[in-house]
Short mmCIF file of C-alpha atoms and ligand atoms in Angstrom, two decimals:
data_model
loop_
_atom_site.label_atom_id
_atom_site.label_comp_id
_atom_site.label_asym_id
_atom_site.label_seq_id
_atom_site.Cartn_x
_atom_site.Cartn_y
_atom_site.Cartn_z
CA MET M 1260 -15.96 -18.94 11.08
CA SER M 1261 -19.34 -20.24 12.13
CA LEU M 1262 -22.63 -18.62 11.31
CA ALA M 1263 -23.03 -17.74 15.05
CA GLU M 1264 -19.65 -16.05 15.04
CA ALA M 1265 -20.44 -14.03 11.73
CA GLN M 1266 -23.72 -12.85 13.12
CA ASN M 1267 -21.93 -11.74 16.32
CA ILE M 1268 -19.44 -9.64 14.36
CA TYR M 1269 -22.28 -7.62 12.69
CA SER M 1270 -23.56 -6.82 16.07
CA GLN M 1271 -20.33 -5.45 17.27
CA LYS M 1272 -20.49 -1.63 18.12
CA LEU M 1273 -17.40 0.66 18.20
CA GLU M 1274 -17.55 2.54 21.36
CA GLU M 1275 -16.13 5.87 22.41
CA PRO M 1276 -12.83 4.79 23.88
CA GLU M 1277 -11.79 2.84 20.88
CA PHE M 1278 -12.91 5.53 18.40
CA LYS M 1279 -11.00 8.06 20.36
CA LEU M 1280 -7.84 5.90 19.85
CA ILE M 1281 -8.58 5.84 16.08
CA GLN M 1282 -9.44 9.63 15.94
CA ASP M 1283 -6.06 10.36 17.64
CA PHE M 1284 -4.08 8.08 15.42
CA MET M 1285 -5.56 9.48 12.19
CA LEU M 1286 -5.04 13.11 13.38
CA ASN M 1287 -1.49 12.54 14.69
CA ASN M 1288 -0.31 10.31 11.76
CA LEU M 1289 -2.20 11.38 8.73
CA GLY M 1290 -3.55 14.84 9.60
CA VAL M 1291 -7.09 13.47 8.90
CA LYS M 1292 -9.82 14.74 11.26
CA LEU M 1293 -12.65 12.25 11.95
CA SER M 1294 -15.44 14.30 13.58
CA PRO M 1295 -17.60 12.49 16.22
CA ILE M 1296 -20.35 11.73 13.85
CA LYS M 1297 -17.98 9.58 11.84
CA ILE M 1298 -18.19 6.92 14.52
CA VAL M 1299 -20.88 5.17 12.50
CA MET M 1300 -18.91 5.28 9.33
CA VAL M 1301 -15.85 3.95 11.05
CA ASN M 1302 -17.86 1.27 12.72
CA SER M 1303 -19.27 0.04 9.42
CA ARG M 1304 -15.94 0.28 7.55
CA LEU M 1305 -13.88 -1.83 10.21
CA ILE M 1306 -16.48 -4.49 10.62
CA LYS M 1307 -14.90 -6.34 7.59
CA ARG M 1308 -11.46 -6.00 9.29
CA LEU M 1309 -12.85 -7.80 12.37
CA ARG M 1310 -13.81 -10.67 10.17
CA ALA M 1311 -10.64 -10.69 8.12
CA SER M 1312 -8.19 -10.42 11.14
CA GLY M 1313 -10.08 -12.96 13.05
CA ILE M 1314 -10.29 -10.55 16.05
CA TYR M 1315 -14.08 -10.50 16.52
CA ASN M 1316 -14.51 -7.44 18.77
CA PHE M 1317 -13.53 -3.77 18.53
CA PRO M 1318 -11.55 -3.30 21.68
CA ASP M 1319 -9.10 -5.98 20.94
CA TYR M 1320 -9.03 -5.22 17.20
CA VAL M 1321 -8.24 -1.56 17.55
CA ARG M 1322 -5.60 -2.16 20.14
CA PHE M 1323 -3.95 -4.87 17.82
CA ALA M 1324 -4.11 -2.68 14.77
CA LEU M 1325 -2.43 0.21 16.52
CA SER M 1326 0.28 -1.93 18.22
CA ALA M 1327 3.77 -2.68 16.84
CA GLU M 1328 2.52 -6.13 15.78
CA GLY M 1329 -0.44 -4.51 13.94
CA LYS M 1330 1.99 -2.44 12.04
CA ARG M 1331 4.37 -5.41 11.37
CA THR M 1332 1.63 -7.64 10.05
CA GLY M 1333 0.06 -4.97 7.82
CA GLU M 1334 -3.23 -4.73 9.80
CA LEU M 1335 -2.61 -1.07 10.40
CA GLN M 1336 -2.24 -0.42 6.80
CA CYS M 1337 -5.52 -2.31 6.17
CA MET M 1338 -7.15 -0.11 8.71
CA ILE M 1339 -5.85 3.03 6.99
CA ASP M 1340 -7.08 1.74 3.63
CA GLU M 1341 -10.62 1.42 5.15
CA LEU M 1342 -10.54 4.78 6.89
CA THR M 1343 -9.35 6.91 4.04
CA THR M 1344 -11.86 8.19 1.32
CA HIS M 1345 -10.90 7.19 -2.16
CA LYS M 1346 -13.48 8.63 -4.40
CA THR M 1347 -12.05 9.70 -7.71
CA ASP M 1348 -12.66 9.68 -11.44
CA PHE M 1349 -11.10 9.87 -14.92
CA PHE M 1350 -11.21 13.59 -15.92
CA ARG M 1351 -12.67 14.49 -12.53
CA GLU M 1352 -13.26 18.36 -12.49
CA PRO M 1353 -12.57 18.70 -16.25
CA GLU M 1354 -12.15 22.51 -16.08
CA GLN M 1355 -8.91 21.95 -14.26
CA TYR M 1356 -7.51 19.75 -16.92
CA ASN M 1357 -8.62 22.38 -19.55
CA PHE M 1358 -6.63 24.96 -17.58
CA LEU M 1359 -3.65 22.61 -17.53
CA MET M 1360 -3.68 22.10 -21.33
CA ASP M 1361 -4.93 25.58 -22.32
CA VAL M 1362 -2.86 27.72 -20.08
CA VAL M 1363 -0.17 25.83 -18.21
CA MET M 1364 1.15 23.79 -21.29
CA PRO M 1365 1.42 26.76 -23.70
CA GLU M 1366 3.27 28.80 -20.89
CA PHE M 1367 5.64 25.82 -20.32
CA SER M 1368 6.25 25.58 -24.10
CA GLN M 1369 7.71 29.09 -24.17
CA GLN M 1370 10.21 28.31 -21.51
CA ASN M 1371 13.52 26.78 -22.57
CA ASN M 1372 12.83 23.64 -20.79
CA HIS M 1373 11.24 20.53 -22.47
CA PHE M 1374 10.97 18.16 -19.45
CA PHE M 1375 7.64 18.64 -17.68
CA LYS M 1376 7.22 17.28 -14.03
CA ILE M 1377 3.82 16.86 -12.45
CA TRP M 1378 2.85 15.19 -9.26
CA SER M 1379 -0.49 13.75 -8.31
CA ALA M 1380 -0.51 13.93 -4.41
CA GLY M 1381 -3.23 11.73 -3.10
CA CYS M 1382 -3.71 9.77 -6.34
CA SER M 1383 -6.17 7.25 -5.00
CA SER M 1384 -6.76 4.35 -7.48
CA GLY M 1385 -4.85 6.12 -10.32
CA GLU M 1386 -7.55 7.79 -12.37
CA GLU M 1387 -6.02 11.18 -11.79
CA PRO M 1388 -2.43 10.31 -12.91
CA TYR M 1389 -3.59 8.27 -15.81
CA THR M 1390 -5.76 11.13 -16.95
CA MET M 1391 -2.68 13.38 -16.79
CA ALA M 1392 -0.66 10.81 -18.62
CA MET M 1393 -3.27 10.62 -21.56
CA LEU M 1394 -3.28 14.32 -21.96
CA LEU M 1395 0.48 14.79 -21.80
CA ASN M 1396 1.08 11.90 -24.18
CA GLN M 1397 -1.22 13.62 -26.69
CA TYR M 1398 0.58 16.86 -26.10
CA GLN M 1399 3.96 15.14 -26.72
CA LEU M 1400 2.68 13.74 -30.16
CA THR M 1401 2.24 17.35 -31.41
CA HIS M 1402 5.35 19.03 -29.59
CA ALA M 1403 8.63 17.63 -30.86
CA GLY M 1404 11.18 17.45 -28.02
CA PHE M 1405 8.61 17.54 -25.27
CA ASP M 1406 8.83 14.89 -22.54
CA PHE M 1407 7.30 14.51 -19.14
CA SER M 1408 7.18 12.42 -15.97
CA ILE M 1409 4.40 11.89 -13.40
CA ALA M 1410 4.76 11.18 -9.71
CA ALA M 1411 1.87 9.67 -8.14
CA SER M 1412 1.42 8.96 -4.40
CA ASP M 1413 -1.05 8.06 -1.73
CA VAL M 1414 -0.74 7.09 1.93
CA SER M 1415 -3.01 3.96 1.33
CA ASN M 1416 -1.10 0.87 0.25
CA GLY M 1417 -4.20 -0.95 -0.83
CA ILE M 1418 -5.48 1.87 -3.15
CA LEU M 1419 -2.00 2.46 -4.50
CA SER M 1420 -1.80 -1.32 -5.51
CA LYS M 1421 -4.94 -0.74 -7.46
CA ALA M 1422 -3.50 2.34 -9.20
CA ILE M 1423 -0.39 0.42 -10.09
CA THR M 1424 -2.34 -2.49 -11.41
CA GLY M 1425 -4.22 -0.10 -13.74
CA ILE M 1426 -7.22 -2.18 -14.52
CA TYR M 1427 -10.65 -0.41 -14.77
CA ASN M 1428 -14.11 -1.54 -15.62
CA GLU M 1429 -16.35 0.04 -18.33
CA GLN M 1430 -18.27 2.05 -15.70
CA THR M 1431 -15.18 3.72 -14.41
CA LEU M 1432 -14.19 4.66 -17.95
CA LYS M 1433 -17.60 6.17 -18.83
CA ASP M 1434 -16.22 9.83 -18.92
CA VAL M 1435 -13.20 8.90 -21.04
CA ASP M 1436 -13.64 9.58 -24.68
CA GLN M 1437 -13.86 6.35 -26.70
CA ALA M 1438 -10.96 7.35 -28.91
CA LEU M 1439 -8.75 7.66 -25.76
CA VAL M 1440 -10.00 4.24 -24.46
CA LYS M 1441 -9.02 2.68 -27.73
CA ARG M 1442 -5.54 4.22 -27.83
CA TYR M 1443 -4.49 3.92 -24.19
CA PHE M 1444 -6.37 0.82 -22.87
CA THR M 1445 -6.51 -2.94 -23.80
CA PRO M 1446 -9.47 -5.02 -23.02
CA VAL M 1447 -8.76 -7.85 -20.62
CA PRO M 1448 -10.82 -11.00 -20.05
CA SER M 1449 -12.99 -10.72 -17.01
CA GLU M 1450 -15.70 -12.59 -15.25
CA GLY M 1451 -19.43 -11.75 -15.65
CA ASN M 1452 -20.59 -9.19 -18.37
CA ASN M 1453 -18.56 -6.18 -17.14
CA ASN M 1454 -16.00 -5.19 -19.69
CA THR M 1455 -12.60 -4.61 -18.20
CA PHE M 1456 -9.52 -2.68 -19.55
CA ALA M 1457 -5.81 -2.40 -18.63
CA VAL M 1458 -3.88 0.80 -18.96
CA ASN M 1459 -1.24 0.44 -21.67
CA LYS M 1460 2.42 0.46 -20.92
CA ILE M 1461 3.01 3.76 -22.72
CA LEU M 1462 1.20 5.51 -20.03
CA LYS M 1463 2.42 3.37 -17.17
CA ASP M 1464 5.93 3.95 -18.04
CA LYS M 1465 5.59 7.60 -17.41
CA ILE M 1466 4.28 7.36 -13.90
CA ASN M 1467 6.34 6.68 -10.72
CA PHE M 1468 4.00 5.42 -7.99
CA SER M 1469 4.98 5.61 -4.35
CA ILE M 1470 3.62 5.51 -0.86
CA ILE M 1471 3.86 9.10 0.67
CA ASN M 1472 2.22 10.35 3.73
CA LEU M 1473 1.81 14.03 2.95
CA VAL M 1474 2.16 15.07 6.70
CA ASP M 1475 5.51 13.39 6.85
CA HIS M 1476 8.84 14.61 5.46
CA TYR M 1477 9.34 14.01 1.78
CA LYS M 1478 12.55 15.70 1.37
CA PHE M 1479 13.66 13.02 -1.08
CA LEU M 1480 11.39 14.47 -3.72
CA PRO M 1481 12.91 17.03 -5.97
CA ASN M 1482 11.96 20.70 -5.64
CA TYR M 1483 11.15 21.30 -9.21
CA PHE M 1484 7.63 20.20 -10.03
CA ASP M 1485 5.96 22.39 -12.65
CA VAL M 1486 2.55 21.38 -11.40
CA ILE M 1487 1.24 19.55 -8.30
CA PHE M 1488 -2.35 18.28 -8.12
CA CYS M 1489 -3.37 17.79 -4.48
CA ARG M 1490 -7.09 17.60 -5.05
CA ASN M 1491 -9.89 16.36 -2.66
CA THR M 1492 -7.29 15.26 -0.25
CA LEU M 1493 -6.63 18.26 2.07
CA ILE M 1494 -10.32 18.50 2.52
CA TYR M 1495 -10.22 15.64 5.15
CA PHE M 1496 -7.31 17.37 6.98
CA GLU M 1497 -7.38 19.28 10.32
CA ASP M 1498 -6.44 22.97 9.79
CA GLN M 1499 -2.94 22.97 11.04
CA ALA M 1500 -2.02 19.87 9.08
CA LYS M 1501 -3.54 21.39 6.00
CA ARG M 1502 -1.52 24.48 6.46
CA ASP M 1503 1.73 22.52 7.01
CA VAL M 1504 1.08 20.33 3.92
CA VAL M 1505 0.28 23.28 1.65
CA LYS M 1506 3.52 24.94 2.64
CA LYS M 1507 5.49 21.72 1.90
CA LEU M 1508 3.81 21.26 -1.36
CA ILE M 1509 4.57 24.80 -2.44
CA SER M 1510 8.24 24.28 -1.53
CA LYS M 1511 8.24 21.58 -4.10
CA ILE M 1512 7.02 23.67 -6.97
CA LYS M 1513 9.22 25.87 -9.19
CA VAL M 1514 8.56 29.54 -9.12
CA GLY M 1515 6.01 30.20 -11.90
CA GLY M 1516 4.54 26.58 -11.45
CA TYR M 1517 1.03 25.81 -10.14
CA LEU M 1518 -0.72 23.99 -7.34
CA PHE M 1519 -4.24 22.57 -8.22
CA VAL M 1520 -6.57 21.72 -5.31
CA GLY M 1521 -10.18 20.40 -5.39
CA LEU M 1522 -12.80 22.77 -6.62
CA SER M 1523 -14.28 22.97 -3.25
CA GLU M 1524 -10.98 23.76 -1.54
CA THR M 1525 -9.26 27.04 -0.89
CA VAL M 1526 -5.63 27.45 0.21
CA SER M 1527 -4.63 31.08 -0.44
CA GLN M 1528 -4.83 31.84 3.31
CA TYR M 1529 -2.03 29.38 3.99
CA SER M 1530 0.84 31.01 2.03
CA LYS M 1531 1.84 34.39 0.48
CA ASP M 1532 3.91 32.68 -2.04
CA ILE M 1533 0.97 31.80 -4.26
CA LYS M 1534 -1.68 33.80 -6.12
CA GLN M 1535 -5.07 32.32 -7.18
CA VAL M 1536 -5.36 32.36 -10.91
CA SER M 1537 -8.55 30.35 -11.44
CA PRO M 1538 -10.96 28.47 -9.12
CA SER M 1539 -8.75 26.26 -6.99
CA ILE M 1540 -5.58 26.87 -9.10
CA TYR M 1541 -2.72 28.73 -7.60
CA LYS M 1542 0.46 30.07 -9.13
CA LYS M 1543 3.79 30.10 -7.26
CA ILE M 1544 4.93 33.74 -7.48
CA VAL M 1545 7.99 33.85 -5.31
C1 SAM U 2552 -10.84 11.42 -2.27
S1 SAM U 2552 -9.24 10.84 -2.83
C2 SAM U 2552 -8.76 12.00 -4.03
C3 SAM U 2552 -8.25 11.45 -5.28
C4 SAM U 2552 -7.86 12.33 -6.44
N1 SAM U 2552 -6.85 13.28 -5.98
C5 SAM U 2552 -9.07 13.09 -6.97
O1 SAM U 2552 -9.31 14.19 -6.66
O2 SAM U 2552 -9.91 12.45 -7.62
C6 SAM U 2552 -8.15 11.19 -1.46
C7 SAM U 2552 -6.90 10.47 -1.36
O3 SAM U 2552 -6.06 11.02 -0.35
C8 SAM U 2552 -5.43 9.97 0.33
N2 SAM U 2552 -4.91 10.53 1.63
C9 SAM U 2552 -5.54 10.77 2.75
N3 SAM U 2552 -4.65 11.23 3.79
C10 SAM U 2552 -3.47 11.20 3.10
C11 SAM U 2552 -2.10 11.51 3.63
N4 SAM U 2552 -2.02 11.97 4.88
N5 SAM U 2552 -1.07 11.46 2.78
C12 SAM U 2552 -1.31 11.10 1.48
N6 SAM U 2552 -2.51 10.72 0.94
C13 SAM U 2552 -3.59 10.77 1.78
C14 SAM U 2552 -6.48 8.98 0.53
O4 SAM U 2552 -5.87 7.61 0.73
C15 SAM U 2552 -7.21 9.00 -0.93
O5 SAM U 2552 -6.74 8.05 -1.76
#
């Protein structure tokens, strides 16, 4: 690409008709609502796709990405990767992990069941399921006979690949206790002076990663999760999509099990089958 073409890309502007096509696609296929002011954000996030796809204007790019050819070539997935928000952290909203370990696990231990199943729905780049895996592995060390598995899913192929790779830099690991870093991560050579660490196999082996769009049917998943985390994901959904997804998630939890959403989210209005037991934590009661 010549300098002139590169400069021309950065002056491209996403106009209303193409933004509307994107809004409709995101709402109808992912349940995600893009309000009118998001046009600026979408514009800036998709500029790099104009460059990567070699289609240097928005009208042609958007129509291509949304076409059957766009789906076949993977451009549609790349567009989804750019338009979904992936902010996450290890031990994000730590009070919820405290509830998991201080309330949910002792309750589980009293049941006659030793195999704990948890799902991180909307797992982004993996920090959430790997946090679960560290905590549950530690729990396993002190509870003979206990075992667990973690399902981790996201709609974005790009971010899920990052989760599966399980490589994080020092900055990303800043909130992880050094003893846990030492036990569960291995330093890997990297360029520059940023230290990089790979998640150890003992954690990876406990997690099944898959692409799942939460607004689709996921009948193939079992109905017996002890706990589902769907945090900071529903927040981007339009109300009806949120309602439908919450109902489907609840149908996948055992009676007595728990649904965790993000600390700024409330879902009690969507189902009578759950009771709020702590901020943004719900117990399935029937
Ligand atoms: C902000 S991240 C939250 C990550 C993590 N749960 C946390 O709280 O740190 C939201 C994730 O939801 C995913 N997402 C958005 N719409 C989705 C959908 N329809 N189905 C599944 N995942 C979706 C995004 O790709 C993104 O990775």
